[in-house]
Amino acid sequence: MSGTALLCLMAFCNTICIGAFGPLLPEIGRAQALTDWELGLLAGSFGFARMAADVPTGWLAGRRLGSTLALAPVVLLVGLLLLGSGGPFGVLILGRILTGLAHTLGMVGGLTALLRDHGGPSASVRLNTFEFSGMFGILGGLTAVGLLPARWGWSLSMLAASAPLLVTLALIPLFRRRFPDAPRPAAAAGPAGAQAASAPRTAPIVWMMFAVGAIMALSWSSVSQFLVPLRGTREFGLDRAGVSQLLGLAQLVDLVALLPVGWLADRLGRLPILAGVAAVLGLGTWGAGLGSFPFFAVGCALFGLGLAGWMLPLGVIREHTPLGGLAWRTGLYRVGVDAGIFLGPLICGFLGEAHTRVFVGLVGLASLAAAGRLLWR
């Protein structure tokens, strides 16, 4: 099995639990008697763990890539067992934190491996294929939770839906062989070290990509991890299956659009395509957050189309980053992304249902502003 295929398989198996969590959030709140701010903290702690671990993981992946990838499923298993235990609030938070740490290990390690091994004109398609696998895993989690009997309860449903993680655990030896730990050459050793030491300053477009990634993450976490599950349940009377179908609609559109968007980006340029998907993401965020039920559903579809550009900022960063600094910048980029994943549901939870729409509307406006800035830079 090729390295790319292994990474895509890992992304699929490890992201199923992300899809499973969203539709179960209202049930968790009812079963554990949690307030909105506690639900926001529970959902956001996943992103907080990822944000805190991104830079250290980038450092680790640059030196011990095989160990980074092998740790991911082990830590994820521990986190899911704690989360699925249905224990006190502190135990749930710890489980959610460990799942976030595990996804950082898998995502930063996988992106580092992919970007190191693959450059050239089709890099956007390869990055989007990796993202496609992760989104397919999220869709699988959404589908599984929607099909499992409601009488199973949220904890058993989450553990059952996340069972494909066992495949990644079984493949750990293969990951270690395909991505062996090989320390990066010392900075002082030869021309490569001199090139790394004299790496150019971070270009303004790279900082712009950091900002765009953070906005997209803030939109994704606010809408899919908080707004759609709670608004769908409380305002529109949807059950677990109904929420899963709406979130699944966004994921399905994302899956259909991912590879065409990557193909277009390689041929027309990443920046104009990124501007287009950012504008669509802003409109979708507005629809899901502010509209009546028909606009709510259409917003979910547009939201999925906008997320098809999720990997394009990394392709731009790769164009302006020497190989020696790739793992570091990948980790740094993920800090902004995971800060958005952490802050989105946390802010929504503290604002409460009455004021969440205003916040989500501002996030949509920021996405539209980013699209305009990319077009007229």
GROMACS .gro file of C-alpha atoms in nm, residues 1-318:
model
  318
    1MET     CA    1   0.000   0.000   0.000
    2SER     CA    2   0.139   0.342  -0.095
    3GLY     CA    3   0.212   0.610   0.160
    4THR     CA    4  -0.067   0.832   0.029
    5ALA     CA    5  -0.319   0.549   0.050
    6LEU     CA    6  -0.214   0.479   0.410
    7LEU     CA    7  -0.255   0.843   0.506
    8CYS     CA    8  -0.598   0.860   0.344
    9LEU     CA    9  -0.707   0.543   0.524
   10MET     CA   10  -0.591   0.691   0.854
   11ALA     CA   11  -0.778   1.015   0.785
   12PHE     CA   12  -1.098   0.822   0.713
   13CYS     CA   13  -1.087   0.597   1.019
   14ASN     CA   14  -0.974   0.867   1.263
   15THR     CA   15  -1.233   1.128   1.165
   16ILE     CA   16  -1.546   0.914   1.197
   17CYS     CA   17  -1.580   1.013   1.563
   18ILE     CA   18  -1.586   1.383   1.464
   19GLY     CA   19  -1.895   1.321   1.253
   20ALA     CA   20  -2.054   1.112   1.525
   21PHE     CA   21  -2.019   1.382   1.792
   22GLY     CA   22  -2.226   1.664   1.638
   23PRO     CA   23  -2.569   1.494   1.617
   24LEU     CA   24  -2.521   1.353   1.967
   25LEU     CA   25  -2.455   1.692   2.128
   26PRO     CA   26  -2.822   1.761   2.222
   27GLU     CA   27  -2.850   1.412   2.374
   28ILE     CA   28  -2.531   1.463   2.572
   29GLY     CA   29  -2.672   1.788   2.708
   30ARG     CA   30  -2.997   1.624   2.816
   31ALA     CA   31  -2.840   1.307   2.958
   32GLN     CA   32  -2.568   1.491   3.151
   33ALA     CA   33  -2.786   1.794   3.243
   34LEU     CA   34  -2.537   2.036   3.086
   35THR     CA   35  -2.598   2.407   3.029
   36ASP     CA   36  -2.527   2.580   2.697
   37TRP     CA   37  -2.190   2.709   2.818
   38GLU     CA   38  -2.092   2.359   2.932
   39LEU     CA   39  -2.193   2.218   2.594
   40GLY     CA   40  -1.988   2.490   2.426
   41LEU     CA   41  -1.689   2.409   2.645
   42LEU     CA   42  -1.723   2.037   2.575
   43ALA     CA   43  -1.743   2.091   2.199
   44GLY     CA   44  -1.467   2.353   2.201
   45SER     CA   45  -1.218   2.159   2.416
   46PHE     CA   46  -1.147   1.943   2.110
   47GLY     CA   47  -1.016   2.247   1.923
   48PHE     CA   48  -0.834   2.378   2.231
   49ALA     CA   49  -0.633   2.056   2.259
   50ARG     CA   50  -0.549   2.070   1.890
   51MET     CA   51  -0.449   2.436   1.912
   52ALA     CA   52  -0.219   2.372   2.211
   53ALA     CA   53  -0.058   2.067   2.048
   54ASP     CA   54  -0.010   2.197   1.692
   55VAL     CA   55   0.335   2.353   1.722
   56PRO     CA   56   0.485   2.075   1.941
   57THR     CA   57   0.338   1.820   1.700
   58GLY     CA   58   0.491   2.004   1.405
   59TRP     CA   59   0.828   1.986   1.582
   60LEU     CA   60   0.778   1.614   1.655
   61ALA     CA   61   0.661   1.532   1.302
   62GLY     CA   62   0.969   1.701   1.159
   63ARG     CA   63   1.192   1.465   1.357
   64ARG     CA   64   0.991   1.149   1.438
   65LEU     CA   65   0.725   1.121   1.172
   66GLY     CA   66   0.655   0.751   1.219
   67SER     CA   67   0.609   0.786   1.595
   68THR     CA   68   0.376   1.082   1.543
   69LEU     CA   69   0.149   0.885   1.311
   70ALA     CA   70   0.158   0.572   1.530
   71LEU     CA   71   0.060   0.764   1.843
   72ALA     CA   72  -0.253   0.912   1.687
   73PRO     CA   73  -0.486   0.607   1.698
   74VAL     CA   74  -0.366   0.502   2.045
   75VAL     CA   75  -0.441   0.842   2.199
   76LEU     CA   76  -0.770   0.859   2.009
   77LEU     CA   77  -0.880   0.524   2.151
   78VAL     CA   78  -0.813   0.637   2.508
   79GLY     CA   79  -1.000   0.963   2.449
   80LEU     CA   80  -1.303   0.788   2.301
   81LEU     CA   81  -1.322   0.541   2.589
   82LEU     CA   82  -1.320   0.827   2.839
   83LEU     CA   83  -1.575   1.027   2.643
   84GLY     CA   84  -1.797   0.725   2.589
   85SER     CA   85  -1.787   0.634   2.956
   86GLY     CA   86  -2.057   0.893   3.023
   87GLY     CA   87  -1.871   0.994   3.337
   88PRO     CA   88  -1.868   1.329   3.516
   89PHE     CA   89  -1.822   1.650   3.317
   90GLY     CA   90  -1.447   1.659   3.390
   91VAL     CA   91  -1.402   1.308   3.247
   92LEU     CA   92  -1.594   1.406   2.933
   93ILE     CA   93  -1.374   1.712   2.890
   94LEU     CA   94  -1.058   1.500   2.932
   95GLY     CA   95  -1.184   1.251   2.675
   96ARG     CA   96  -1.262   1.531   2.430
   97ILE     CA   97  -0.917   1.686   2.488
   98LEU     CA   98  -0.746   1.355   2.414
   99THR     CA   99  -0.944   1.309   2.093
  100GLY     CA  100  -0.830   1.658   1.989
  101LEU     CA  101  -0.468   1.572   2.066
  102ALA     CA  102  -0.499   1.251   1.865
  103HIS     CA  103  -0.637   1.435   1.564
  104THR     CA  104  -0.351   1.683   1.582
  105LEU     CA  105  -0.100   1.398   1.572
  106GLY     CA  106  -0.274   1.244   1.273
  107MET     CA  107  -0.344   1.565   1.081
  108VAL     CA  108  -0.012   1.746   1.127
  109GLY     CA  109   0.182   1.421   1.082
  110GLY     CA  110  -0.021   1.326   0.774
  111LEU     CA  111   0.010   1.668   0.611
  112THR     CA  112   0.383   1.677   0.682
  113ALA     CA  113   0.429   1.335   0.521
  114LEU     CA  114   0.213   1.427   0.224
  115LEU     CA  115   0.375   1.764   0.156
  116ARG     CA  116   0.726   1.624   0.191
  117ASP     CA  117   0.664   1.337  -0.047
  118HIS     CA  118   0.454   1.520  -0.303
  119GLY     CA  119   0.507   1.854  -0.470
  120GLY     CA  120   0.451   1.962  -0.826
  121PRO     CA  121   0.153   2.082  -1.026
  122SER     CA  122  -0.102   1.834  -0.886
  123ALA     CA  123  -0.036   1.908  -0.518
  124SER     CA  124  -0.382   2.057  -0.466
  125VAL     CA  125  -0.552   1.740  -0.590
  126ARG     CA  126  -0.341   1.526  -0.354
  127LEU     CA  127  -0.413   1.751  -0.059
  128ASN     CA  128  -0.783   1.749  -0.142
  129THR     CA  129  -0.775   1.369  -0.174
  130PHE     CA  130  -0.641   1.353   0.182
  131GLU     CA  131  -0.913   1.596   0.289
  132PHE     CA  132  -1.168   1.392   0.091
  133SER     CA  133  -1.081   1.087   0.301
  134GLY     CA  134  -1.129   1.282   0.623
  135MET     CA  135  -1.459   1.430   0.508
  136PHE     CA  136  -1.575   1.085   0.399
  137GLY     CA  137  -1.496   0.964   0.751
  138ILE     CA  138  -1.702   1.248   0.902
  139LEU     CA  139  -1.990   1.162   0.668
  140GLY     CA  140  -1.956   0.799   0.776
  141GLY     CA  141  -1.984   0.902   1.140
  142LEU     CA  142  -2.292   1.113   1.068
  143THR     CA  143  -2.455   0.831   0.876
  144ALA     CA  144  -2.375   0.568   1.138
  145VAL     CA  145  -2.516   0.776   1.424
  146GLY     CA  146  -2.831   0.847   1.226
  147LEU     CA  147  -2.886   0.475   1.159
  148LEU     CA  148  -2.805   0.337   1.505
  149PRO     CA  149  -3.103   0.278   1.737
  150ALA     CA  150  -3.180   0.578   1.958
  151ARG     CA  151  -3.234   0.343   2.253
  152TRP     CA  152  -2.861   0.272   2.257
  153GLY     CA  153  -2.797   0.613   2.409
  154TRP     CA  154  -2.531   0.862   2.307
  155SER     CA  155  -2.226   0.694   2.461
  156LEU     CA  156  -2.278   0.349   2.310
  157SER     CA  157  -2.373   0.508   1.976
  158MET     CA  158  -2.050   0.708   1.967
  159LEU     CA  159  -1.832   0.408   2.050
  160ALA     CA  160  -2.008   0.187   1.797
  161ALA     CA  161  -1.985   0.447   1.520
  162SER     CA  162  -1.612   0.496   1.590
  163ALA     CA  163  -1.526   0.125   1.557
  164PRO     CA  164  -1.325   0.168   1.230
  165LEU     CA  165  -1.051   0.321   1.446
  166LEU     CA  166  -0.950  -0.041   1.514
  167VAL     CA  167  -0.828  -0.065   1.153
  168THR     CA  168  -0.578   0.217   1.210
  169LEU     CA  169  -0.460   0.052   1.531
  170ALA     CA  170  -0.394  -0.271   1.344
  171LEU     CA  171  -0.192  -0.085   1.079
  172ILE     CA  172   0.049   0.084   1.324
  173PRO     CA  173   0.342  -0.148   1.228
  174LEU     CA  174   0.285  -0.066   0.862
  175PHE     CA  175   0.290   0.307   0.938
  176ARG     CA  176   0.618   0.266   1.124
  177ARG     CA  177   0.777   0.088   0.827
  178ARG     CA  178   0.643   0.326   0.563
  179PHE     CA  179   0.729   0.643   0.760
  180PRO     CA  180   1.036   0.554   0.966
  181ASP     CA  181   1.170   0.788   1.229
  182ALA     CA  182   1.460   0.964   1.063
  183PRO     CA  183   1.599   1.274   1.237
  184ARG     CA  184   1.627   1.575   1.010
  185PRO     CA  185   1.988   1.658   0.916
  186ALA     CA  186   2.155   1.901   1.155
  187ALA     CA  187   2.121   2.265   1.054
  188ALA     CA  188   2.495   2.309   1.043
  189ALA     CA  189   2.565   2.010   0.820
  190GLY     CA  190   2.630   2.118   0.464
  191PRO     CA  191   2.435   2.326   0.213
  192ALA     CA  192   2.093   2.200   0.323
  193GLY     CA  193   2.156   2.326   0.673
  194ALA     CA  194   2.276   2.660   0.541
  195GLN     CA  195   1.964   2.691   0.326
  196ALA     CA  196   1.738   2.617   0.625
  197ALA     CA  197   1.925   2.866   0.841
  198SER     CA  198   1.891   3.136   0.578
  199ALA     CA  199   1.525   3.067   0.501
  200PRO     CA  200   1.337   3.378   0.384
  201ARG     CA  201   1.098   3.560   0.608
  202THR     CA  202   0.736   3.458   0.607
  203ALA     CA  203   0.572   3.613   0.300
  204PRO     CA  204   0.259   3.828   0.352
  205ILE     CA  205   0.051   3.580   0.151
  206VAL     CA  206   0.142   3.307   0.404
  207TRP     CA  207   0.007   3.521   0.689
  208MET     CA  208  -0.305   3.575   0.479
  209MET     CA  209  -0.345   3.198   0.447
  210PHE     CA  210  -0.317   3.164   0.824
  211ALA     CA  211  -0.605   3.412   0.860
  212VAL     CA  212  -0.822   3.244   0.594
  213GLY     CA  213  -0.771   2.903   0.753
  214ALA     CA  214  -0.874   3.040   1.093
  215ILE     CA  215  -1.191   3.199   0.951
  216MET     CA  216  -1.290   2.877   0.774
  217ALA     CA  217  -1.233   2.679   1.095
  218LEU     CA  218  -1.434   2.927   1.301
  219SER     CA  219  -1.722   2.894   1.057
  220TRP     CA  220  -1.704   2.513   1.052
  221SER     CA  221  -1.694   2.472   1.429
  222SER     CA  222  -1.965   2.730   1.502
  223VAL     CA  223  -2.208   2.593   1.246
  224SER     CA  224  -2.152   2.216   1.248
  225GLN     CA  225  -2.045   2.160   1.608
  226PHE     CA  226  -2.299   2.388   1.777
  227LEU     CA  227  -2.549   2.583   1.570
  228VAL     CA  228  -2.694   2.316   1.341
  229PRO     CA  229  -2.738   2.047   1.612
  230LEU     CA  230  -2.896   2.283   1.866
  231ARG     CA  231  -3.092   2.505   1.627
  232GLY     CA  232  -3.217   2.203   1.435
  233THR     CA  233  -3.333   2.034   1.755
  234ARG     CA  234  -3.476   2.331   1.946
  235GLU     CA  235  -3.610   2.554   1.670
  236PHE     CA  236  -3.704   2.311   1.394
  237GLY     CA  237  -3.786   2.004   1.605
  238LEU     CA  238  -3.541   1.766   1.434
  239ASP     CA  239  -3.437   1.441   1.596
  240ARG     CA  240  -3.091   1.282   1.583
  241ALA     CA  241  -3.153   1.143   1.234
  242GLY     CA  242  -3.273   1.481   1.105
  243VAL     CA  243  -2.968   1.664   1.237
  244SER     CA  244  -2.745   1.391   1.090
  245GLN     CA  245  -2.909   1.434   0.751
  246LEU     CA  246  -2.850   1.809   0.744
  247LEU     CA  247  -2.489   1.778   0.856
  248GLY     CA  248  -2.452   1.489   0.613
  249LEU     CA  249  -2.580   1.712   0.332
  250ALA     CA  250  -2.295   1.955   0.398
  251GLN     CA  251  -2.043   1.671   0.404
  252LEU     CA  252  -2.182   1.515   0.086
  253VAL     CA  253  -2.158   1.842  -0.106
  254ASP     CA  254  -1.807   1.885   0.030
  255LEU     CA  255  -1.710   1.536  -0.091
  256VAL     CA  256  -1.854   1.591  -0.437
  257ALA     CA  257  -1.676   1.925  -0.475
  258LEU     CA  258  -1.337   1.846  -0.318
  259LEU     CA  259  -1.158   1.686  -0.611
  260PRO     CA  260  -1.300   1.923  -0.879
  261VAL     CA  261  -1.199   2.221  -0.663
  262GLY     CA  262  -0.846   2.081  -0.630
  263TRP     CA  263  -0.829   2.019  -1.006
  264LEU     CA  264  -0.943   2.374  -1.081
  265ALA     CA  265  -0.696   2.519  -0.830
  266ASP     CA  266  -0.405   2.342  -1.000
  267ARG     CA  267  -0.507   2.481  -1.339
  268LEU     CA  268  -0.656   2.823  -1.268
  269GLY     CA  269  -0.456   2.912  -0.960
  270ARG     CA  270  -0.521   2.850  -0.592
  271LEU     CA  271  -0.597   3.209  -0.493
  272PRO     CA  272  -0.897   3.280  -0.722
  273ILE     CA  273  -1.051   2.940  -0.643
  274LEU     CA  274  -0.993   2.997  -0.272
  275ALA     CA  275  -1.164   3.336  -0.300
  276GLY     CA  276  -1.466   3.172  -0.463
  277VAL     CA  277  -1.508   2.901  -0.201
  278ALA     CA  278  -1.458   3.152   0.082
  279ALA     CA  279  -1.743   3.364  -0.058
  280VAL     CA  280  -1.969   3.058  -0.084
  281LEU     CA  281  -1.875   2.960   0.272
  282GLY     CA  282  -1.979   3.303   0.396
  283LEU     CA  283  -2.318   3.277   0.224
  284GLY     CA  284  -2.369   2.926   0.360
  285THR     CA  285  -2.284   3.038   0.711
  286TRP     CA  286  -2.543   3.315   0.685
  287GLY     CA  287  -2.808   3.074   0.558
  288ALA     CA  288  -2.749   2.818   0.833
  289GLY     CA  289  -2.731   3.081   1.105
  290LEU     CA  290  -2.992   3.337   1.008
  291GLY     CA  291  -3.243   3.183   0.768
  292SER     CA  292  -3.576   3.006   0.802
  293PHE     CA  293  -3.576   2.629   0.751
  294PRO     CA  294  -3.545   2.632   0.367
  295PHE     CA  295  -3.251   2.877   0.391
  296PHE     CA  296  -3.118   2.672   0.681
  297ALA     CA  297  -3.102   2.362   0.457
  298VAL     CA  298  -2.963   2.551   0.155
  299GLY     CA  299  -2.710   2.714   0.386
  300CYS     CA  300  -2.587   2.369   0.493
  301ALA     CA  301  -2.534   2.275   0.127
  302LEU     CA  302  -2.346   2.600   0.048
  303PHE     CA  303  -2.151   2.555   0.368
  304GLY     CA  304  -2.030   2.216   0.242
  305LEU     CA  305  -1.932   2.363  -0.094
  306GLY     CA  306  -1.729   2.634   0.078
  307LEU     CA  307  -1.544   2.379   0.288
  308ALA     CA  308  -1.417   2.211  -0.031
  309GLY     CA  309  -1.142   2.474  -0.029
  310TRP     CA  310  -1.022   2.376   0.319
  311MET     CA  311  -0.681   2.251   0.196
  312LEU     CA  312  -0.607   2.529  -0.054
  313PRO     CA  313  -0.435   2.760   0.200
  314LEU     CA  314  -0.186   2.484   0.276
  315GLY     CA  315  -0.102   2.454  -0.093
  316VAL     CA  316  -0.025   2.827  -0.105
  317ILE     CA  317   0.187   2.799   0.210
  318ARG     CA  318   0.378   2.508   0.052
   0.00000   0.00000   0.00000
